[in-house]
Amino acid sequence: MPHPADSLCAVPSSTVPRRQVLLRAVSLTAVVFLGATACTVTPDPAPGTTAAATTASTIANATFNFGTGADPSGLDPALVSDTESYRVTRQVLEGLLTIDPVTGAPAPSLATTWTELNDGLSYSFTLRPNVKFHDGTAFDAAAVCTNFERWYAFKPTTRGDGSASMFKQVFRGFKDDSANSLYESCTVDGDLKVTLNLKMRLTGFLEALTLPAFAISSPTALKAGTADVLDQTFSANKVSKYALHPVGTGPFTFTQAKPGSVTMTANADYWGSKGQIETLNFKTYEQPETRIAALEDGSIDGFDPVTPDNLDKLIKSGQQVLQRDPFSVMYLSLNQSIPALADQKVREAIAAAIDKSTIVNNYFIAGTATTAQFIPPKLSGFNNAVAGIPYDPQKAKTLLAGSSYKGEELKFYYPTNAARTYLPSPEKVYAQIATELTAAGLNIKPVPVPWSEGYVSAVTSSGDHALSLLGWNGSYADPDNFVGALFGAPNAQLSMNDPQLVSKITRARSMPNGPDRVAAYQAISEQLAQTVPAVPIAFPISAIALSDRVASYPLSPVLNEVFNMVKLTPSTG
């Protein structure tokens, strides 16, 4: 979910020539922990959603079509973790806090001010007045507590093991495991005053509240949609009726979702900037060639992600290409419930067999860096001393020969018919890694799973996935968003049993900002490199393509891209 003296988000495309634009969003520098300590914030509107001046426009009632690489997996943000689901829910629902597009610090959204209390064990929030959910329900403190208490009370029948729930990743446990949960309670102190109470200080707590998973839903809609009963299906995933029609306070109201498309309409009563777009459509194009063709023939006004294969075509044809600063990690997941992978020598052999440089050079956008760790280099806690296990095919063979591995079949899951911001060409990356592992002496069985048929669920649930391709897109500027989310609690994706590591991560996330906290995360990175519970491969650069209809786009390394902030050219109708 970072960095020294750059701003967070978009460089407006209007500041550079209109054709053949290649931009990089500057990084999260200097904002690693701004707003994480005790503060009282002046009651300004949220950055980027502030004034009626931005709603004045020569363009009104526009329809905007945006191409994506996959369907969302569900539309209840509390129960999903994929970027395509969040891309939709960010338009419809809002949280207490958002991300300042200039500094990257937590900024007002549904809360206008906040104060840290009790040495970080409580936070008091003043809520924005005169806000209503799309169904007419009043937004107030009771609605906030309804949502937090709902997340805390999730049962296994709703959450599974919780691995897809950001609530568990941040708070470490639910009500039925209250002894291990860091969440204490939500207190209504008045119609527009609410206090969130913790059992332990969380240094990145305010940053975590900017996650789309903590967006506030209408309590009326949650009840009407039996939000905790997963008796529907969407994108091969079990979801609730509510997850088919989310209701929030955001700039767009949800209209419908079906395979291949999601439609929403501008919220006429939105408290912030209503923007220029009246109808917003997300259209799924699984193949890179179909996305670029749709942009060229005018079927869509932009798409995400751009793959290396079509980057040159876009630039040569004069399309706008905007490049995000890297804030994600692509990795190979190793499931230690498979006996062979419980042997550390086998895991080390797998790491030594992978030629990361070839993968990055061939299948990622130029500028993508290889990595031996999970914390990005500009985030506090990155460890320059961690070299990891370098590419060495002979060492891989030697490690395997000295291990317990006897040629057992290892199922290698990989997604098909989808491009992710952290994995633009999954089939090609799989083929490269599988070839290298086979050459080292491993018996690899390919298991292709279409993304839209439940890939994420398949590789994060208990099962026979020995290896799988995955990635993590950072959502807020704290190292815990990376190592805590992936390794801070037992999960079926990795099935690792390392209480010492979990304890180190739990301690680090509560430490005050400073050299000791940095050292703690550096030590965690060193331990992950030594024990190899997964193999980090790259910090990918991602990019989007836009038509000439777009004058500026709210580009964000953490994908906080809300379409009421898209500016269209005056000639556009």
Coordinates of C-alpha atoms in Angstrom, one line a residue:
M1 CA 0.0 0.0 0.0
P2 CA 6.5 6.6 0.3
H3 CA 9.5 8.7 -0.3
P4 CA 11.9 11.9 0.0
A5 CA 10.8 15.1 -1.9
D6 CA 8.6 14.3 -4.8
S7 CA 4.9 14.7 -5.0
L8 CA 2.5 11.8 -5.2
C9 CA 0.4 11.8 -8.2
A10 CA -0.4 13.0 -11.7
V11 CA 1.6 15.4 -13.8
P12 CA -1.3 17.0 -15.8
S13 CA -1.0 16.0 -19.4
S14 CA -1.9 19.5 -20.3
T15 CA 1.5 20.7 -19.2
V16 CA 3.3 18.8 -22.0
P17 CA 2.7 18.5 -25.7
R18 CA -0.6 16.9 -26.6
R19 CA 0.8 14.1 -28.8
Q20 CA 3.3 11.4 -28.0
V21 CA 3.2 12.0 -24.3
L22 CA 5.2 9.7 -22.0
L23 CA 4.9 10.7 -18.3
R24 CA 5.8 9.2 -15.0
A25 CA 3.9 10.0 -11.9
V26 CA 6.4 11.2 -9.4
S27 CA 6.9 9.0 -6.4
L28 CA 5.6 9.0 -2.9
T29 CA 8.8 10.5 -1.6
A30 CA 8.9 12.6 1.5
V31 CA 5.4 11.5 2.5
V32 CA 6.3 8.2 4.0
F33 CA 4.8 9.0 7.4
L34 CA 3.2 12.4 7.1
G35 CA 0.0 12.4 9.1
A36 CA 0.8 9.2 10.9
T37 CA 1.4 10.8 14.2
A38 CA -0.8 12.8 16.5
C39 CA -2.5 15.6 14.6
T40 CA -5.5 17.9 14.3
V41 CA -6.4 18.8 10.8
T42 CA -8.1 21.9 9.6
P43 CA -11.5 21.2 8.1
D44 CA -10.7 21.5 4.5
P45 CA -12.5 19.5 1.8
A46 CA -10.6 16.5 0.4
P47 CA -7.8 17.4 -2.0
G48 CA -9.0 17.1 -5.6
T49 CA -12.7 17.3 -4.6
T50 CA -12.8 20.7 -3.2
A51 CA -14.5 23.5 -5.1
A52 CA -17.4 24.3 -7.4
A53 CA -14.8 25.9 -9.6
T54 CA -13.7 22.6 -10.9
T55 CA -17.3 21.6 -11.8
A56 CA -17.6 24.7 -14.0
S57 CA -16.9 23.4 -17.5
T58 CA -17.6 23.8 -21.1
I59 CA -18.2 20.1 -21.2
A60 CA -21.2 18.6 -19.5
N61 CA -23.0 15.3 -19.4
A62 CA -20.2 13.4 -21.1
T63 CA -20.0 9.7 -21.4
F64 CA -16.5 8.2 -20.7
N65 CA -15.5 4.7 -21.6
F66 CA -12.4 3.2 -19.9
G67 CA -10.9 -0.2 -20.8
T68 CA -9.6 -2.6 -18.2
G69 CA -7.7 -5.9 -18.4
A70 CA -10.1 -8.0 -16.3
D71 CA -13.5 -7.9 -14.6
P72 CA -13.7 -7.0 -10.9
S73 CA -14.0 -10.0 -8.6
G74 CA -16.8 -8.4 -6.5
L75 CA -18.0 -4.9 -5.5
D76 CA -18.1 -5.1 -1.7
P77 CA -14.7 -3.5 -1.0
A78 CA -14.4 -5.0 2.5
L79 CA -14.2 -8.5 1.0
V80 CA -12.0 -8.1 -2.1
S81 CA -8.4 -7.1 -2.6
D82 CA -8.0 -6.9 -6.4
T83 CA -7.3 -3.6 -8.2
E84 CA -10.1 -4.0 -10.7
S85 CA -12.7 -4.3 -7.9
Y86 CA -11.2 -1.3 -6.2
R87 CA -11.1 0.7 -9.4
V88 CA -14.9 0.5 -9.5
T89 CA -15.6 0.9 -5.7
R90 CA -13.4 4.0 -5.5
Q91 CA -15.9 5.8 -7.7
V92 CA -19.0 4.8 -5.6
L93 CA -17.8 4.6 -2.0
E94 CA -15.6 6.8 0.2
G95 CA -13.7 6.4 3.4
L96 CA -13.1 8.7 6.3
L97 CA -9.8 9.7 4.8
T98 CA -8.3 9.9 1.3
I99 CA -4.8 10.5 -0.1
D100 CA -3.6 14.0 -0.8
P101 CA -2.6 13.9 -4.5
V102 CA 0.3 16.3 -3.9
T103 CA 1.9 15.1 -0.6
G104 CA 0.6 11.6 -0.4
A105 CA -0.5 12.2 3.2
P106 CA -3.9 11.2 4.7
A107 CA -6.4 13.9 3.8
P108 CA -10.0 14.7 4.6
S109 CA -12.8 12.8 2.9
L110 CA -15.9 11.8 4.9
A111 CA -14.0 13.0 8.0
T112 CA -12.9 16.6 8.0
T113 CA -10.7 16.6 11.1
W114 CA -9.1 14.0 13.4
T115 CA -7.1 13.9 16.6
E116 CA -4.9 11.2 18.0
L117 CA -5.7 10.3 21.7
N118 CA -4.3 8.0 24.4
D119 CA -0.9 7.8 22.8
G120 CA -2.2 6.4 19.6
L121 CA -4.8 4.0 21.1
S122 CA -7.7 6.1 20.0
Y123 CA -8.5 8.5 17.1
S124 CA -11.4 11.0 17.3
F125 CA -13.0 12.0 13.9
T126 CA -15.3 14.9 13.1
L127 CA -17.5 13.9 10.1
R128 CA -18.5 15.9 7.1
P129 CA -22.0 17.4 7.6
N130 CA -25.0 17.2 5.2
V131 CA -23.8 14.1 3.3
K132 CA -26.2 11.4 2.2
F133 CA -25.6 7.9 0.8
H134 CA -26.9 7.3 -2.8
D135 CA -30.1 5.7 -1.3
G136 CA -30.9 8.8 0.7
T137 CA -29.7 7.4 4.1
A138 CA -27.9 10.0 6.2
F139 CA -24.2 9.7 6.6
D140 CA -23.4 10.0 10.3
A141 CA -21.3 8.5 13.2
A142 CA -23.7 5.6 13.5
A143 CA -23.1 4.6 9.9
V144 CA -19.4 4.7 10.4
C145 CA -19.6 2.4 13.5
T146 CA -22.1 0.1 11.6
N147 CA -19.4 -0.5 9.0
F148 CA -16.5 -1.0 11.4
E149 CA -18.4 -3.3 13.7
R150 CA -19.6 -5.3 10.6
W151 CA -16.0 -5.8 9.4
Y152 CA -14.9 -6.8 12.9
A153 CA -17.8 -9.3 13.2
F154 CA -17.2 -11.1 9.9
K155 CA -17.7 -14.8 10.3
P156 CA -15.7 -17.5 8.4
T157 CA -18.7 -18.2 6.2
T158 CA -18.3 -14.6 4.9
R159 CA -14.6 -13.9 5.1
G160 CA -13.1 -17.3 4.6
D161 CA -9.7 -17.3 6.2
G162 CA -9.7 -13.5 5.9
S163 CA -6.8 -13.4 3.5
A164 CA -8.8 -11.2 1.0
S165 CA -9.9 -8.9 3.8
M166 CA -7.9 -5.8 4.5
F167 CA -9.5 -5.7 7.9
K168 CA -7.5 -8.8 8.9
Q169 CA -4.3 -7.5 7.3
V170 CA -4.5 -4.2 9.2
F171 CA -6.1 -5.4 12.5
R172 CA -4.8 -9.0 12.5
G173 CA -8.0 -10.6 13.7
F174 CA -11.8 -10.6 13.9
K175 CA -14.3 -10.7 16.8
D176 CA -14.1 -14.5 17.1
D177 CA -10.3 -14.1 17.7
S178 CA -10.6 -10.9 19.7
A179 CA -7.5 -11.7 21.8
N180 CA -5.4 -11.4 18.7
S181 CA -7.3 -8.5 17.1
L182 CA -5.9 -5.0 17.3
Y183 CA -9.3 -3.5 16.9
E184 CA -11.1 -2.5 20.1
S185 CA -14.3 -0.6 19.3
C186 CA -16.1 2.2 17.5
T187 CA -17.8 4.8 19.7
V188 CA -20.5 7.2 18.6
D189 CA -19.8 10.5 20.3
G190 CA -22.5 12.6 18.5
D191 CA -24.2 12.7 15.2
L192 CA -20.9 13.8 13.5
K193 CA -18.3 12.6 16.1
V194 CA -16.9 9.2 16.2
T195 CA -13.9 7.5 18.0
L196 CA -12.0 4.5 16.8
N197 CA -10.2 2.6 19.6
L198 CA -7.3 0.2 19.2
K199 CA -5.7 -2.4 21.5
M200 CA -2.2 -1.4 20.2
R201 CA -0.7 1.6 18.6
L202 CA -0.6 1.3 14.8
T203 CA 1.9 3.8 13.4
G204 CA 0.4 3.6 9.9
F205 CA -3.3 3.6 11.1
L206 CA -4.3 6.8 9.4
E207 CA -2.6 5.8 6.2
A208 CA -4.5 2.4 6.4
L209 CA -7.8 4.2 6.6
T210 CA -7.2 5.6 3.1
L211 CA -7.6 2.0 1.8
P212 CA -10.7 1.5 -0.4
A213 CA -11.5 -1.5 1.8
F214 CA -12.4 0.9 4.6
A215 CA -15.0 2.8 2.5
I216 CA -18.3 3.4 4.2
S217 CA -21.4 1.7 2.8
S218 CA -25.0 2.7 3.5
P219 CA -26.2 0.7 6.5
T220 CA -29.6 0.5 4.8
A221 CA -28.2 -1.0 1.7
L222 CA -26.0 -3.5 3.7
K223 CA -29.1 -4.7 5.4
A224 CA -31.3 -4.8 2.3
G225 CA -28.5 -6.6 0.4
T226 CA -27.8 -9.2 3.1
A227 CA -24.2 -8.2 2.7
D228 CA -22.8 -11.0 4.9
V229 CA -24.6 -13.7 3.0
L230 CA -22.7 -14.9 0.0
D231 CA -25.5 -16.4 -2.0
Q232 CA -24.7 -14.9 -5.4
T233 CA -22.0 -15.3 -8.0
F234 CA -19.9 -12.7 -9.8
S235 CA -16.8 -13.4 -11.8
A236 CA -16.9 -17.0 -10.5
N237 CA -16.7 -15.7 -6.9
K238 CA -19.3 -16.1 -4.2
V239 CA -20.7 -12.6 -3.3
S240 CA -23.7 -11.1 -1.6
K241 CA -26.6 -9.2 -3.2
Y242 CA -25.0 -6.0 -1.8
A243 CA -21.7 -6.8 -3.7
L244 CA -23.7 -6.7 -6.9
H245 CA -25.0 -3.2 -6.2
P246 CA -22.8 -1.2 -3.7
V247 CA -24.2 2.1 -2.2
G248 CA -21.9 4.8 -0.9
T249 CA -21.4 8.6 -0.9
G250 CA -19.0 8.9 -3.8
P251 CA -19.1 11.0 -7.0
F252 CA -20.8 8.2 -9.0
T253 CA -23.8 6.0 -8.3
F254 CA -23.6 2.4 -9.3
T255 CA -25.9 1.4 -12.2
Q256 CA -25.1 -2.2 -13.1
A257 CA -22.4 -4.8 -13.6
K258 CA -22.3 -7.7 -15.9
P259 CA -19.6 -9.8 -17.5
G260 CA -17.4 -7.4 -19.5
S261 CA -18.7 -4.1 -18.2
V262 CA -19.6 -1.9 -15.3
T263 CA -21.8 1.2 -15.6
M264 CA -22.3 4.1 -13.2
T265 CA -23.8 7.6 -13.3
A266 CA -22.6 10.9 -11.8
N267 CA -24.1 11.6 -8.3
A268 CA -26.1 14.8 -8.7
D269 CA -26.0 15.3 -4.9
Y270 CA -22.3 14.7 -4.5
W271 CA -20.7 16.9 -1.7
G272 CA -17.6 17.5 -3.7
S273 CA -16.6 18.2 -7.3
K274 CA -19.1 16.5 -9.7
G275 CA -16.7 16.7 -12.6
Q276 CA -17.5 16.5 -16.3
I277 CA -18.4 12.8 -16.7
E278 CA -22.1 12.0 -16.5
T279 CA -21.9 8.3 -17.5
L280 CA -18.9 6.2 -16.7
N281 CA -18.4 2.8 -18.3
F282 CA -15.6 0.3 -17.5
K283 CA -15.2 -2.2 -20.3
T284 CA -13.1 -5.4 -20.1
Y285 CA -10.7 -6.3 -22.8
E286 CA -8.8 -9.3 -21.8
Q287 CA -6.2 -9.1 -24.6
P288 CA -3.8 -6.2 -25.2
E289 CA -4.5 -6.2 -28.9
T290 CA -8.3 -5.6 -28.3
R291 CA -7.6 -2.8 -25.9
I292 CA -5.4 -0.9 -28.2
A293 CA -7.8 -1.5 -31.1
A294 CA -10.7 -0.1 -29.0
L295 CA -8.7 3.0 -28.2
E296 CA -7.8 3.6 -31.9
D297 CA -11.4 3.2 -33.1
G298 CA -12.8 5.4 -30.4
S299 CA -14.7 2.7 -28.5
I300 CA -12.9 3.7 -25.3
D301 CA -11.2 6.9 -24.1
G302 CA -8.4 5.2 -22.3
F303 CA -7.2 1.8 -20.9
D304 CA -5.1 0.3 -18.1
P305 CA -2.7 -1.4 -18.2
V306 CA -0.4 -0.8 -21.1
T307 CA 1.7 -3.8 -21.9
P308 CA 5.3 -3.7 -23.2
D309 CA 4.0 -5.2 -26.5
N310 CA 1.7 -2.3 -27.2
L311 CA 3.7 0.6 -25.6
D312 CA 5.7 1.3 -28.8
K313 CA 2.6 1.1 -30.9
L314 CA 0.9 3.7 -28.7
I315 CA 3.8 6.1 -28.7
K316 CA 4.3 5.8 -32.5
S317 CA 0.7 6.4 -33.2
G318 CA 0.8 9.6 -31.0
Q319 CA -1.4 8.4 -28.2
Q320 CA -1.0 9.7 -24.7
V321 CA 0.8 7.2 -22.4
L322 CA 1.0 8.1 -18.7
Q323 CA 3.4 6.1 -16.6
R324 CA 3.0 5.5 -12.8
D325 CA 5.9 5.5 -10.5
P326 CA 6.5 1.9 -9.2
F327 CA 4.7 1.0 -6.0
S328 CA 3.9 -2.7 -6.4
V329 CA 5.8 -5.9 -6.2
M330 CA 5.4 -9.0 -8.5
Y331 CA 6.4 -12.3 -6.9
L332 CA 6.3 -16.0 -7.1
S333 CA 4.3 -17.5 -4.3
L334 CA 5.5 -20.7 -2.6
N335 CA 3.0 -22.9 -0.7
Q336 CA 4.7 -24.7 2.2
S337 CA 1.7 -27.0 2.7
I338 CA 3.2 -28.8 -0.3
P339 CA 5.9 -31.1 1.4
A340 CA 8.6 -30.3 -1.1
L341 CA 8.3 -26.6 -0.5
A342 CA 8.5 -27.0 3.2
D343 CA 12.2 -27.7 2.6
Q344 CA 14.1 -24.4 2.6
K345 CA 16.7 -25.8 0.2
V346 CA 14.0 -26.4 -2.4
R347 CA 12.8 -22.8 -2.0
E348 CA 16.3 -21.5 -2.3
A349 CA 16.8 -23.6 -5.4
I350 CA 13.7 -22.1 -7.0
A351 CA 15.0 -18.6 -6.2
A352 CA 18.4 -19.4 -7.7
A353 CA 16.9 -20.8 -10.9
I354 CA 14.9 -17.6 -11.8
D355 CA 16.6 -15.1 -14.2
K356 CA 14.8 -12.0 -13.0
S357 CA 16.7 -9.7 -15.4
T358 CA 15.5 -11.6 -18.4
I359 CA 11.9 -11.5 -17.1
V360 CA 12.0 -7.8 -16.4
N361 CA 13.7 -6.9 -19.7
N362 CA 11.3 -8.9 -21.8
Y363 CA 7.9 -8.7 -20.2
F364 CA 7.8 -5.4 -18.3
I365 CA 7.9 -1.7 -19.2
A366 CA 11.4 -0.3 -19.4
G367 CA 12.5 1.1 -16.1
T368 CA 11.0 -1.8 -14.1
A369 CA 13.6 -3.0 -11.5
T370 CA 14.4 -6.5 -10.3
T371 CA 14.2 -7.0 -6.6
A372 CA 15.3 -9.3 -3.8
Q373 CA 12.8 -7.9 -1.3
F374 CA 9.2 -6.9 -0.9
I375 CA 9.5 -3.3 0.5
P376 CA 9.9 -0.8 -2.4
P377 CA 13.2 1.0 -2.5
K378 CA 11.8 4.5 -1.7
L379 CA 9.8 3.3 1.2
S380 CA 11.3 3.5 4.7
G381 CA 12.5 0.1 5.6
F382 CA 14.1 -0.9 2.3
N383 CA 17.3 -2.6 3.0
N384 CA 20.2 -1.9 0.6
A385 CA 22.2 -4.7 2.1
V386 CA 19.7 -7.4 1.0
A387 CA 21.1 -9.1 -2.1
G388 CA 18.8 -12.1 -2.0
I389 CA 19.7 -15.2 -3.9
P390 CA 21.2 -14.3 -7.3
Y391 CA 20.5 -16.2 -10.5
D392 CA 22.7 -19.2 -10.6
P393 CA 21.4 -22.3 -12.5
Q394 CA 24.2 -24.5 -11.3
K395 CA 23.6 -23.5 -7.6
A396 CA 19.9 -24.3 -8.1
K397 CA 20.8 -27.8 -9.3
T398 CA 23.2 -28.3 -6.4
L399 CA 20.6 -27.2 -3.8
L400 CA 18.0 -29.5 -5.2
A401 CA 20.5 -32.4 -5.2
G402 CA 21.1 -31.8 -1.5
S403 CA 17.4 -31.4 -0.6
S404 CA 14.5 -33.7 0.1
Y405 CA 13.0 -33.2 -3.3
K406 CA 12.7 -36.5 -5.3
G407 CA 11.0 -35.3 -8.5
E408 CA 7.5 -34.8 -7.1
E409 CA 5.1 -32.9 -9.4
L410 CA 4.7 -29.3 -8.5
K411 CA 1.6 -27.6 -9.8
F412 CA 2.3 -24.1 -11.0
Y413 CA -0.8 -21.9 -11.2
Y414 CA -0.8 -18.8 -13.4
P415 CA -3.6 -16.4 -14.6
T416 CA -4.8 -16.2 -18.1
N417 CA -6.9 -13.7 -20.1
A418 CA -5.9 -10.8 -17.8
A419 CA -3.3 -8.2 -17.5
R420 CA -2.6 -6.6 -14.2
T421 CA -0.7 -3.4 -13.4
Y422 CA 1.9 -5.6 -11.6
L423 CA 1.8 -8.4 -14.2
P424 CA 1.0 -7.2 -17.7
S425 CA 2.0 -10.5 -19.5
P426 CA 1.3 -13.4 -17.1
E427 CA 1.4 -16.2 -19.6
K428 CA 4.8 -15.1 -20.9
V429 CA 6.2 -14.7 -17.4
Y430 CA 4.9 -18.1 -16.4
A431 CA 6.5 -19.7 -19.5
Q432 CA 9.9 -18.1 -18.7
I433 CA 9.9 -19.2 -15.1
A434 CA 8.6 -22.7 -15.8
T435 CA 11.4 -23.3 -18.4
E436 CA 14.0 -22.2 -15.9
L437 CA 12.6 -24.3 -13.1
T438 CA 12.4 -27.3 -15.3
A439 CA 16.0 -26.8 -16.4
A440 CA 17.0 -26.8 -12.7
G441 CA 15.4 -30.3 -12.3
L442 CA 11.9 -29.5 -11.0
N443 CA 8.9 -31.4 -12.2
I444 CA 6.5 -28.5 -13.2
K445 CA 2.9 -29.0 -14.1
P446 CA 1.2 -26.0 -15.6
V447 CA -2.2 -25.0 -14.2
P448 CA -3.6 -22.1 -16.2
V449 CA -6.7 -20.5 -14.6
P450 CA -8.6 -17.7 -16.2
W451 CA -8.6 -14.6 -14.0
S452 CA -12.3 -14.3 -14.3
E453 CA -12.9 -17.8 -13.2
G454 CA -11.5 -17.3 -9.7
Y455 CA -7.8 -17.3 -10.0
V456 CA -7.1 -15.3 -6.9
S457 CA -9.4 -17.4 -4.8
A458 CA -7.7 -20.6 -6.2
V459 CA -4.2 -19.5 -5.1
T460 CA -5.1 -17.9 -1.8
S461 CA -7.3 -20.8 -0.5
S462 CA -6.1 -24.1 0.8
G463 CA -5.3 -26.4 -2.1
D464 CA -2.6 -28.0 -4.3
H465 CA -1.1 -24.8 -5.7
A466 CA 2.6 -25.3 -5.1
L467 CA 3.7 -22.2 -7.1
S468 CA 1.6 -19.3 -8.3
L469 CA 2.2 -15.9 -9.9
L470 CA 0.9 -13.0 -7.8
G471 CA 1.5 -9.3 -7.1
W472 CA 0.8 -6.7 -4.5
N473 CA -0.1 -3.1 -5.4
G474 CA 0.8 -0.8 -2.5
S475 CA -2.2 1.2 -1.2
Y476 CA -0.6 3.5 1.4
A477 CA 2.8 4.8 2.4
D478 CA 3.9 2.4 5.1
P479 CA 6.2 -0.7 4.9
D480 CA 3.6 -2.7 6.8
N481 CA 1.3 -2.4 3.7
F482 CA 3.7 -4.8 2.0
V483 CA 5.3 -7.2 4.5
G484 CA 2.4 -7.0 7.0
A485 CA -0.2 -7.8 4.3
L486 CA 1.7 -10.8 2.9
F487 CA 3.6 -12.2 5.9
G488 CA 2.0 -10.7 9.0
A489 CA -0.4 -13.5 9.7
P490 CA -0.8 -17.2 8.6
N491 CA -2.5 -17.6 5.3
A492 CA -3.4 -20.4 2.8
Q493 CA -1.5 -18.7 0.0
L494 CA 1.9 -19.4 1.6
S495 CA 1.1 -21.8 4.5
M496 CA 4.2 -20.7 6.3
N497 CA 4.7 -21.2 10.0
D498 CA 7.1 -18.6 11.3
P499 CA 5.8 -17.1 14.7
Q500 CA 9.1 -15.2 15.1
L501 CA 8.6 -13.4 11.8
V502 CA 4.9 -12.6 12.7
S503 CA 6.0 -11.3 16.0
K504 CA 8.7 -9.0 14.4
I505 CA 6.1 -7.6 12.0
T506 CA 3.6 -7.0 14.8
R507 CA 6.2 -5.2 16.8
A508 CA 7.5 -3.1 13.9
R509 CA 4.1 -1.8 12.9
S510 CA 3.5 -0.4 16.4
M511 CA 6.9 1.3 16.8
P512 CA 7.1 5.1 16.5
N513 CA 8.6 6.5 13.3
G514 CA 12.4 6.8 13.5
P515 CA 15.6 4.8 13.1
D516 CA 14.5 1.9 15.3
R517 CA 11.4 1.3 13.1
V518 CA 13.4 1.6 9.9
A519 CA 15.9 -1.0 11.4
A520 CA 13.1 -3.3 12.3
Y521 CA 11.7 -3.4 8.8
Q522 CA 15.2 -3.8 7.4
A523 CA 15.7 -6.8 9.6
I524 CA 12.4 -8.2 8.4
S525 CA 13.5 -7.8 4.8
E526 CA 16.7 -9.7 5.6
Q527 CA 14.8 -12.6 7.2
L528 CA 12.4 -12.9 4.3
A529 CA 15.4 -13.0 1.9
Q530 CA 17.0 -15.8 4.0
T531 CA 13.9 -18.0 4.5
V532 CA 12.3 -17.5 1.1
P533 CA 8.6 -17.9 1.8
A534 CA 8.1 -16.3 -1.7
V535 CA 10.4 -15.0 -4.4
P536 CA 10.1 -11.3 -5.1
I537 CA 10.9 -10.6 -8.8
A538 CA 10.1 -7.0 -9.8
F539 CA 8.9 -3.6 -8.8
P540 CA 6.8 -3.0 -12.0
I541 CA 6.2 0.3 -13.7
S542 CA 2.6 0.5 -15.0
A543 CA 1.1 2.8 -17.5
I544 CA -2.2 3.8 -19.0
A545 CA -3.2 5.0 -22.4
L546 CA -5.6 7.9 -23.1
S547 CA -7.2 9.4 -26.1
D548 CA -7.1 13.1 -27.1
R549 CA -10.4 13.6 -25.3
V550 CA -8.5 13.6 -22.1
A551 CA -6.8 16.9 -21.0
S552 CA -5.7 15.5 -17.6
Y553 CA -6.0 12.4 -15.6
P554 CA -5.6 11.9 -11.8
L555 CA -2.7 9.4 -12.1
S556 CA -1.7 7.8 -8.8
P557 CA 1.0 5.2 -7.8
V558 CA -1.5 3.8 -5.3
L559 CA -4.3 3.8 -8.0
N560 CA -6.4 6.3 -6.1
E561 CA -7.8 7.4 -9.5
V562 CA -11.4 8.8 -9.2
F563 CA -13.0 9.8 -12.5
N564 CA -14.8 13.0 -11.4
M565 CA -11.2 14.4 -11.5
V566 CA -10.7 13.5 -15.2
K567 CA -10.6 16.7 -17.3
L568 CA -11.8 16.6 -20.9
T569 CA -10.8 18.8 -23.8
P570 CA -13.1 21.7 -24.5
S571 CA -14.0 20.3 -28.0
T572 CA -15.4 17.1 -26.4
G573 CA -19.1 16.7 -26.1

